[in-house]
Amino acid sequence: MVNWKSEEVIQMDSMIFLKFMHALLGLYLWEVFISLDFDWAVMTGKTRFRWPLVFYFAGRYLLLFALIGIEINCQALYAFNQLAGNAAVGLASINLSFRTIAIWSQNIWVVIFLVLIIIGHWSLILQGVLLTAVWRPGIGCAITYSDTTILAATFIYSMCLDFVVLCLSAYKLAWTPTRNGTNGAPTRLVRMLFSDGLIYFFIAFGSNVIATIMMVLDLNATMSVICNVPAAIASTIVASRVVRRLTKFQRSGLEMM
């Protein structure tokens, strides 16, 4: 049976973690590259800038900076990476919450409810540095301690928040849908919002479940957090794509809510 706490296994896990992060960086760089046209259109004014896009850009590029991190001071680097990665997860949920608020036509009670649960989410995200990292010769920066209790609670809260957002959107779209014509068929916008919400939820939920299971197992400091980055990347990619799809749809002027 594998002794996950042994020094040899921890060193091997650290090497795997480092190479895994490089692979994920390549994946995320490709995602950023193929969608730069939207970012450029917003920055040059071709696409109208709306203030909720602040959260779109913050989540997108905070995660990018966290993945690029340069090994100058291991503890400082991993402290930034942890906070930026968790913030990216929180910002992904905020991006989806804005969409739900729009579906509910900025209903004041829905806004207050979502703001309160988002504040609760960020109270976990901003708990502080939950990792300890040191420099290991031949390996680089390696995680030696992780507070899995708070990290697991953050990811579980993220799953619950995403589920609440999905339910609110589904309820509004199912019971008070925008109709086109007299046949009662849902509009293209309603179908897109509903399908995008389902896709986001299942991808984010699945990746967060895997990350939470690894944290609860607590095999060792490295293995406990090895799935956190893929979960953050998955949530950020799907949330960013949802924002871009909705913005492009509105710009086309085909249909309005």
PDB file of N, CA, C and O in Angstrom, residues 139-199:
ATOM      1  N   ILE A 139      13.590  20.055  -7.687  1.00  0.00           N
ATOM      2  CA  ILE A 139      12.140  20.028  -7.915  1.00  0.00           C
ATOM      3  C   ILE A 139      11.599  21.430  -8.139  1.00  0.00           C
ATOM      4  O   ILE A 139      10.866  21.698  -9.081  1.00  0.00           O
ATOM      5  N   GLY A 140      12.005  22.358  -7.272  1.00  0.00           N
ATOM      6  CA  GLY A 140      11.473  23.724  -7.320  1.00  0.00           C
ATOM      7  C   GLY A 140      10.594  23.948  -6.108  1.00  0.00           C
ATOM      8  O   GLY A 140      10.789  23.347  -5.051  1.00  0.00           O
ATOM      9  N   CYS A 141       9.613  24.812  -6.244  1.00  0.00           N
ATOM     10  CA  CYS A 141       8.689  25.086  -5.143  1.00  0.00           C
ATOM     11  C   CYS A 141       7.792  23.878  -4.903  1.00  0.00           C
ATOM     12  O   CYS A 141       7.220  23.319  -5.845  1.00  0.00           O
ATOM     13  N   ALA A 142       7.672  23.485  -3.650  1.00  0.00           N
ATOM     14  CA  ALA A 142       6.839  22.337  -3.292  1.00  0.00           C
ATOM     15  C   ALA A 142       5.970  22.697  -2.093  1.00  0.00           C
ATOM     16  O   ALA A 142       6.403  23.392  -1.172  1.00  0.00           O
ATOM     17  N   ILE A 143       4.729  22.240  -2.119  1.00  0.00           N
ATOM     18  CA  ILE A 143       3.790  22.509  -1.036  1.00  0.00           C
ATOM     19  C   ILE A 143       4.069  21.545   0.112  1.00  0.00           C
ATOM     20  O   ILE A 143       4.149  20.333  -0.079  1.00  0.00           O
ATOM     21  N   THR A 144       4.220  22.089   1.319  1.00  0.00           N
ATOM     22  CA  THR A 144       4.489  21.252   2.492  1.00  0.00           C
ATOM     23  C   THR A 144       3.308  21.208   3.461  1.00  0.00           C
ATOM     24  O   THR A 144       3.250  20.343   4.333  1.00  0.00           O
ATOM     25  N   TYR A 145       2.363  22.156   3.315  1.00  0.00           N
ATOM     26  CA  TYR A 145       1.192  22.168   4.200  1.00  0.00           C
ATOM     27  C   TYR A 145       0.039  22.843   3.473  1.00  0.00           C
ATOM     28  O   TYR A 145       0.231  23.815   2.746  1.00  0.00           O
ATOM     29  N   SER A 146      -1.156  22.324   3.668  1.00  0.00           N
ATOM     30  CA  SER A 146      -2.355  22.963   3.118  1.00  0.00           C
ATOM     31  C   SER A 146      -3.509  22.783   4.094  1.00  0.00           C
ATOM     32  O   SER A 146      -3.702  21.696   4.646  1.00  0.00           O
ATOM     33  N   ASP A 147      -4.244  23.847   4.336  1.00  0.00           N
ATOM     34  CA  ASP A 147      -5.407  23.812   5.228  1.00  0.00           C
ATOM     35  C   ASP A 147      -6.604  23.324   4.419  1.00  0.00           C
ATOM     36  O   ASP A 147      -7.344  24.110   3.825  1.00  0.00           O
ATOM     37  N   THR A 148      -6.790  22.021   4.388  1.00  0.00           N
ATOM     38  CA  THR A 148      -7.821  21.431   3.533  1.00  0.00           C
ATOM     39  C   THR A 148      -9.236  21.724   4.023  1.00  0.00           C
ATOM     40  O   THR A 148     -10.179  21.685   3.240  1.00  0.00           O
ATOM     41  N   THR A 149      -9.390  22.024   5.307  1.00  0.00           N
ATOM     42  CA  THR A 149     -10.738  22.273   5.849  1.00  0.00           C
ATOM     43  C   THR A 149     -11.357  23.511   5.206  1.00  0.00           C
ATOM     44  O   THR A 149     -12.486  23.467   4.693  1.00  0.00           O
ATOM     45  N   ILE A 150     -10.617  24.627   5.232  1.00  0.00           N
ATOM     46  CA  ILE A 150     -11.135  25.867   4.649  1.00  0.00           C
ATOM     47  C   ILE A 150     -11.239  25.752   3.130  1.00  0.00           C
ATOM     48  O   ILE A 150     -12.217  26.199   2.528  1.00  0.00           O
ATOM     49  N   LEU A 151     -10.237  25.141   2.505  1.00  0.00           N
ATOM     50  CA  LEU A 151     -10.262  24.989   1.057  1.00  0.00           C
ATOM     51  C   LEU A 151     -11.450  24.145   0.610  1.00  0.00           C
ATOM     52  O   LEU A 151     -12.144  24.477  -0.364  1.00  0.00           O
ATOM     53  N   ALA A 152     -11.702  23.043   1.307  1.00  0.00           N
ATOM     54  CA  ALA A 152     -12.841  22.185   0.962  1.00  0.00           C
ATOM     55  C   ALA A 152     -14.152  22.941   1.160  1.00  0.00           C
ATOM     56  O   ALA A 152     -15.066  22.847   0.335  1.00  0.00           O
ATOM     57  N   ALA A 153     -14.246  23.704   2.258  1.00  0.00           N
ATOM     58  CA  ALA A 153     -15.460  24.486   2.519  1.00  0.00           C
ATOM     59  C   ALA A 153     -15.695  25.507   1.411  1.00  0.00           C
ATOM     60  O   ALA A 153     -16.840  25.737   0.982  1.00  0.00           O
ATOM     61  N   THR A 154     -14.612  26.109   0.898  1.00  0.00           N
ATOM     62  CA  THR A 154     -14.726  27.095  -0.185  1.00  0.00           C
ATOM     63  C   THR A 154     -15.286  26.454  -1.449  1.00  0.00           C
ATOM     64  O   THR A 154     -16.181  27.012  -2.103  1.00  0.00           O
ATOM     65  N   PHE A 155     -14.788  25.280  -1.797  1.00  0.00           N
ATOM     66  CA  PHE A 155     -15.250  24.615  -3.011  1.00  0.00           C
ATOM     67  C   PHE A 155     -16.671  24.079  -2.853  1.00  0.00           C
ATOM     68  O   PHE A 155     -17.456  24.116  -3.801  1.00  0.00           O
ATOM     69  N   ILE A 156     -17.012  23.582  -1.675  1.00  0.00           N
ATOM     70  CA  ILE A 156     -18.384  23.126  -1.439  1.00  0.00           C
ATOM     71  C   ILE A 156     -19.353  24.302  -1.526  1.00  0.00           C
ATOM     72  O   ILE A 156     -20.438  24.198  -2.113  1.00  0.00           O
ATOM     73  N   TYR A 157     -18.951  25.439  -0.962  1.00  0.00           N
ATOM     74  CA  TYR A 157     -19.774  26.650  -1.037  1.00  0.00           C
ATOM     75  C   TYR A 157     -19.951  27.063  -2.493  1.00  0.00           C
ATOM     76  O   TYR A 157     -21.044  27.468  -2.910  1.00  0.00           O
ATOM     77  N   SER A 158     -18.880  26.951  -3.296  1.00  0.00           N
ATOM     78  CA  SER A 158     -18.958  27.293  -4.719  1.00  0.00           C
ATOM     79  C   SER A 158     -19.994  26.429  -5.427  1.00  0.00           C
ATOM     80  O   SER A 158     -20.791  26.922  -6.240  1.00  0.00           O
ATOM     81  N   MET A 159     -19.993  25.127  -5.119  1.00  0.00           N
ATOM     82  CA  MET A 159     -20.962  24.220  -5.739  1.00  0.00           C
ATOM     83  C   MET A 159     -22.395  24.588  -5.353  1.00  0.00           C
ATOM     84  O   MET A 159     -23.297  24.590  -6.196  1.00  0.00           O
ATOM     85  N   CYS A 160     -22.594  24.912  -4.079  1.00  0.00           N
ATOM     86  CA  CYS A 160     -23.930  25.293  -3.617  1.00  0.00           C
ATOM     87  C   CYS A 160     -24.385  26.599  -4.260  1.00  0.00           C
ATOM     88  O   CYS A 160     -25.542  26.733  -4.682  1.00  0.00           O
ATOM     89  N   LEU A 161     -23.466  27.569  -4.348  1.00  0.00           N
ATOM     90  CA  LEU A 161     -23.793  28.850  -4.974  1.00  0.00           C
ATOM     91  C   LEU A 161     -24.160  28.661  -6.440  1.00  0.00           C
ATOM     92  O   LEU A 161     -25.158  29.218  -6.918  1.00  0.00           O
ATOM     93  N   ASP A 162     -23.370  27.878  -7.167  1.00  0.00           N
ATOM     94  CA  ASP A 162     -23.675  27.629  -8.576  1.00  0.00           C
ATOM     95  C   ASP A 162     -25.018  26.930  -8.738  1.00  0.00           C
ATOM     96  O   ASP A 162     -25.770  27.197  -9.689  1.00  0.00           O
ATOM     97  N   PHE A 163     -25.345  26.019  -7.810  1.00  0.00           N
ATOM     98  CA  PHE A 163     -26.624  25.312  -7.875  1.00  0.00           C
ATOM     99  C   PHE A 163     -27.785  26.272  -7.639  1.00  0.00           C
ATOM    100  O   PHE A 163     -28.811  26.209  -8.323  1.00  0.00           O
ATOM    101  N   VAL A 164     -27.635  27.183  -6.680  1.00  0.00           N
ATOM    102  CA  VAL A 164     -28.673  28.179  -6.409  1.00  0.00           C
ATOM    103  C   VAL A 164     -28.888  29.075  -7.628  1.00  0.00           C
ATOM    104  O   VAL A 164     -30.025  29.356  -8.032  1.00  0.00           O
ATOM    105  N   VAL A 165     -27.783  29.516  -8.247  1.00  0.00           N
ATOM    106  CA  VAL A 165     -27.859  30.367  -9.437  1.00  0.00           C
ATOM    107  C   VAL A 165     -28.564  29.633 -10.577  1.00  0.00           C
ATOM    108  O   VAL A 165     -29.413  30.189 -11.272  1.00  0.00           O
ATOM    109  N   LEU A 166     -28.230  28.354 -10.764  1.00  0.00           N
ATOM    110  CA  LEU A 166     -28.876  27.557 -11.811  1.00  0.00           C
ATOM    111  C   LEU A 166     -30.368  27.421 -11.550  1.00  0.00           C
ATOM    112  O   LEU A 166     -31.186  27.588 -12.467  1.00  0.00           O
ATOM    113  N   CYS A 167     -30.744  27.137 -10.304  1.00  0.00           N
ATOM    114  CA  CYS A 167     -32.158  26.964  -9.974  1.00  0.00           C
ATOM    115  C   CYS A 167     -32.956  28.248 -10.184  1.00  0.00           C
ATOM    116  O   CYS A 167     -34.074  28.227 -10.706  1.00  0.00           O
ATOM    117  N   LEU A 168     -32.382  29.387  -9.774  1.00  0.00           N
ATOM    118  CA  LEU A 168     -33.060  30.666  -9.973  1.00  0.00           C
ATOM    119  C   LEU A 168     -33.279  30.947 -11.454  1.00  0.00           C
ATOM    120  O   LEU A 168     -34.361  31.382 -11.872  1.00  0.00           O
ATOM    121  N   SER A 169     -32.237  30.692 -12.260  1.00  0.00           N
ATOM    122  CA  SER A 169     -32.346  30.926 -13.695  1.00  0.00           C
ATOM    123  C   SER A 169     -33.361  29.983 -14.324  1.00  0.00           C
ATOM    124  O   SER A 169     -34.209  30.400 -15.135  1.00  0.00           O
ATOM    125  N   ALA A 170     -33.287  28.697 -13.957  1.00  0.00           N
ATOM    126  CA  ALA A 170     -34.190  27.703 -14.533  1.00  0.00           C
ATOM    127  C   ALA A 170     -35.640  28.003 -14.175  1.00  0.00           C
ATOM    128  O   ALA A 170     -36.538  27.889 -15.021  1.00  0.00           O
ATOM    129  N   TYR A 171     -35.874  28.409 -12.923  1.00  0.00           N
ATOM    130  CA  TYR A 171     -37.238  28.729 -12.495  1.00  0.00           C
ATOM    131  C   TYR A 171     -37.809  29.887 -13.304  1.00  0.00           C
ATOM    132  O   TYR A 171     -38.942  29.824 -13.802  1.00  0.00           O
ATOM    133  N   LYS A 172     -37.013  30.938 -13.449  1.00  0.00           N
ATOM    134  CA  LYS A 172     -37.487  32.117 -14.177  1.00  0.00           C
ATOM    135  C   LYS A 172     -37.724  31.803 -15.644  1.00  0.00           C
ATOM    136  O   LYS A 172     -38.735  32.209 -16.231  1.00  0.00           O
ATOM    137  N   LEU A 173     -36.800  31.060 -16.253  1.00  0.00           N
ATOM    138  CA  LEU A 173     -36.924  30.751 -17.678  1.00  0.00           C
ATOM    139  C   LEU A 173     -38.029  29.741 -17.945  1.00  0.00           C
ATOM    140  O   LEU A 173     -38.674  29.774 -19.006  1.00  0.00           O
ATOM    141  N   ALA A 174     -38.285  28.837 -16.989  1.00  0.00           N
ATOM    142  CA  ALA A 174     -39.290  27.797 -17.194  1.00  0.00           C
ATOM    143  C   ALA A 174     -40.709  28.294 -16.923  1.00  0.00           C
ATOM    144  O   ALA A 174     -41.644  27.942 -17.651  1.00  0.00           O
ATOM    145  N   TRP A 175     -40.868  29.153 -15.917  1.00  0.00           N
ATOM    146  CA  TRP A 175     -42.207  29.556 -15.508  1.00  0.00           C
ATOM    147  C   TRP A 175     -42.645  30.894 -16.081  1.00  0.00           C
ATOM    148  O   TRP A 175     -43.838  31.155 -16.226  1.00  0.00           O
ATOM    149  N   THR A 176     -41.692  31.765 -16.377  1.00  0.00           N
ATOM    150  CA  THR A 176     -42.062  33.045 -17.003  1.00  0.00           C
ATOM    151  C   THR A 176     -41.183  33.270 -18.222  1.00  0.00           C
ATOM    152  O   THR A 176     -40.432  34.243 -18.291  1.00  0.00           O
ATOM    153  N   PRO A 177     -41.223  32.357 -19.198  1.00  0.00           N
ATOM    154  CA  PRO A 177     -40.330  32.450 -20.348  1.00  0.00           C
ATOM    155  C   PRO A 177     -40.725  33.546 -21.319  1.00  0.00           C
ATOM    156  O   PRO A 177     -41.873  33.959 -21.391  1.00  0.00           O
ATOM    157  N   THR A 178     -39.724  34.020 -22.033  1.00  0.00           N
ATOM    158  CA  THR A 178     -39.984  34.921 -23.150  1.00  0.00           C
ATOM    159  C   THR A 178     -40.459  34.083 -24.320  1.00  0.00           C
ATOM    160  O   THR A 178     -39.803  33.116 -24.698  1.00  0.00           O
ATOM    161  N   ARG A 179     -41.601  34.419 -24.886  1.00  0.00           N
ATOM    162  CA  ARG A 179     -42.188  33.622 -25.961  1.00  0.00           C
ATOM    163  C   ARG A 179     -42.066  34.345 -27.299  1.00  0.00           C
ATOM    164  O   ARG A 179     -42.044  35.570 -27.382  1.00  0.00           O
ATOM    165  N   ASN A 180     -42.014  33.563 -28.329  1.00  0.00           N
ATOM    166  CA  ASN A 180     -41.888  34.123 -29.669  1.00  0.00           C
ATOM    167  C   ASN A 180     -43.083  33.680 -30.499  1.00  0.00           C
ATOM    168  O   ASN A 180     -43.252  32.501 -30.780  1.00  0.00           O
ATOM    169  N   GLY A 181     -43.939  34.645 -30.880  1.00  0.00           N
ATOM    170  CA  GLY A 181     -45.123  34.288 -31.652  1.00  0.00           C
ATOM    171  C   GLY A 181     -46.217  33.731 -30.758  1.00  0.00           C
ATOM    172  O   GLY A 181     -46.247  33.948 -29.556  1.00  0.00           O
ATOM    173  N   THR A 182     -47.107  32.957 -31.345  1.00  0.00           N
ATOM    174  CA  THR A 182     -48.257  32.431 -30.610  1.00  0.00           C
ATOM    175  C   THR A 182     -48.150  30.949 -30.330  1.00  0.00           C
ATOM    176  O   THR A 182     -49.030  30.375 -29.711  1.00  0.00           O
ATOM    177  N   ASN A 183     -47.090  30.305 -30.787  1.00  0.00           N
ATOM    178  CA  ASN A 183     -46.991  28.864 -30.588  1.00  0.00           C
ATOM    179  C   ASN A 183     -46.363  28.492 -29.256  1.00  0.00           C
ATOM    180  O   ASN A 183     -46.239  27.317 -28.933  1.00  0.00           O
ATOM    181  N   GLY A 184     -45.930  29.492 -28.458  1.00  0.00           N
ATOM    182  CA  GLY A 184     -45.395  29.207 -27.136  1.00  0.00           C
ATOM    183  C   GLY A 184     -43.992  28.650 -27.146  1.00  0.00           C
ATOM    184  O   GLY A 184     -43.520  28.154 -26.135  1.00  0.00           O
ATOM    185  N   ALA A 185     -43.295  28.699 -28.268  1.00  0.00           N
ATOM    186  CA  ALA A 185     -41.935  28.148 -28.316  1.00  0.00           C
ATOM    187  C   ALA A 185     -40.958  29.119 -27.668  1.00  0.00           C
ATOM    188  O   ALA A 185     -41.043  30.328 -27.894  1.00  0.00           O
ATOM    189  N   PRO A 186     -40.038  28.642 -26.866  1.00  0.00           N
ATOM    190  CA  PRO A 186     -39.045  29.534 -26.242  1.00  0.00           C
ATOM    191  C   PRO A 186     -38.182  30.210 -27.300  1.00  0.00           C
ATOM    192  O   PRO A 186     -37.889  29.630 -28.346  1.00  0.00           O
ATOM    193  N   THR A 187     -37.771  31.439 -27.026  1.00  0.00           N
ATOM    194  CA  THR A 187     -36.918  32.153 -27.959  1.00  0.00           C
ATOM    195  C   THR A 187     -35.521  31.556 -27.961  1.00  0.00           C
ATOM    196  O   THR A 187     -35.143  30.793 -27.072  1.00  0.00           O
ATOM    197  N   ARG A 188     -34.718  31.940 -28.965  1.00  0.00           N
ATOM    198  CA  ARG A 188     -33.343  31.465 -29.055  1.00  0.00           C
ATOM    199  C   ARG A 188     -32.538  31.904 -27.840  1.00  0.00           C
ATOM    200  O   ARG A 188     -31.693  31.169 -27.342  1.00  0.00           O
ATOM    201  N   LEU A 189     -32.824  33.115 -27.350  1.00  0.00           N
ATOM    202  CA  LEU A 189     -32.092  33.624 -26.195  1.00  0.00           C
ATOM    203  C   LEU A 189     -32.385  32.790 -24.952  1.00  0.00           C
ATOM    204  O   LEU A 189     -31.477  32.451 -24.186  1.00  0.00           O
ATOM    205  N   VAL A 190     -33.648  32.440 -24.753  1.00  0.00           N
ATOM    206  CA  VAL A 190     -34.015  31.622 -23.596  1.00  0.00           C
ATOM    207  C   VAL A 190     -33.338  30.266 -23.669  1.00  0.00           C
ATOM    208  O   VAL A 190     -32.790  29.766 -22.684  1.00  0.00           O
ATOM    209  N   ARG A 191     -33.352  29.652 -24.846  1.00  0.00           N
ATOM    210  CA  ARG A 191     -32.709  28.340 -25.009  1.00  0.00           C
ATOM    211  C   ARG A 191     -31.211  28.434 -24.750  1.00  0.00           C
ATOM    212  O   ARG A 191     -30.623  27.547 -24.119  1.00  0.00           O
ATOM    213  N   MET A 192     -30.581  29.509 -25.225  1.00  0.00           N
ATOM    214  CA  MET A 192     -29.146  29.670 -25.028  1.00  0.00           C
ATOM    215  C   MET A 192     -28.816  29.857 -23.547  1.00  0.00           C
ATOM    216  O   MET A 192     -27.874  29.240 -23.016  1.00  0.00           O
ATOM    217  N   LEU A 193     -29.586  30.702 -22.862  1.00  0.00           N
ATOM    218  CA  LEU A 193     -29.337  30.949 -21.447  1.00  0.00           C
ATOM    219  C   LEU A 193     -29.492  29.669 -20.633  1.00  0.00           C
ATOM    220  O   LEU A 193     -28.691  29.379 -19.742  1.00  0.00           O
ATOM    221  N   PHE A 194     -30.519  28.893 -20.951  1.00  0.00           N
ATOM    222  CA  PHE A 194     -30.770  27.676 -20.191  1.00  0.00           C
ATOM    223  C   PHE A 194     -29.694  26.632 -20.449  1.00  0.00           C
ATOM    224  O   PHE A 194     -29.161  26.015 -19.518  1.00  0.00           O
ATOM    225  N   SER A 195     -29.354  26.425 -21.724  1.00  0.00           N
ATOM    226  CA  SER A 195     -28.343  25.412 -22.061  1.00  0.00           C
ATOM    227  C   SER A 195     -26.968  25.806 -21.522  1.00  0.00           C
ATOM    228  O   SER A 195     -26.232  24.971 -20.983  1.00  0.00           O
ATOM    229  N   ASP A 196     -26.608  27.097 -21.637  1.00  0.00           N
ATOM    230  CA  ASP A 196     -25.317  27.561 -21.111  1.00  0.00           C
ATOM    231  C   ASP A 196     -25.245  27.383 -19.602  1.00  0.00           C
ATOM    232  O   ASP A 196     -24.206  26.991 -19.056  1.00  0.00           O
ATOM    233  N   GLY A 197     -26.358  27.661 -18.920  1.00  0.00           N
ATOM    234  CA  GLY A 197     -26.383  27.492 -17.473  1.00  0.00           C
ATOM    235  C   GLY A 197     -26.180  26.044 -17.063  1.00  0.00           C
ATOM    236  O   GLY A 197     -25.438  25.745 -16.127  1.00  0.00           O
ATOM    237  N   LEU A 198     -26.825  25.130 -17.781  1.00  0.00           N
ATOM    238  CA  LEU A 198     -26.670  23.705 -17.482  1.00  0.00           C
ATOM    239  C   LEU A 198     -25.243  23.240 -17.742  1.00  0.00           C
ATOM    240  O   LEU A 198     -24.651  22.520 -16.932  1.00  0.00           O
ATOM    241  N   ILE A 199     -24.687  23.659 -18.884  1.00  0.00           N
ATOM    242  CA  ILE A 199     -23.322  23.249 -19.237  1.00  0.00           C
ATOM    243  C   ILE A 199     -22.329  23.754 -18.194  1.00  0.00           C
ATOM    244  O   ILE A 199     -21.469  23.011 -17.708  1.00  0.00           O
TER     245      ILE A 199
END
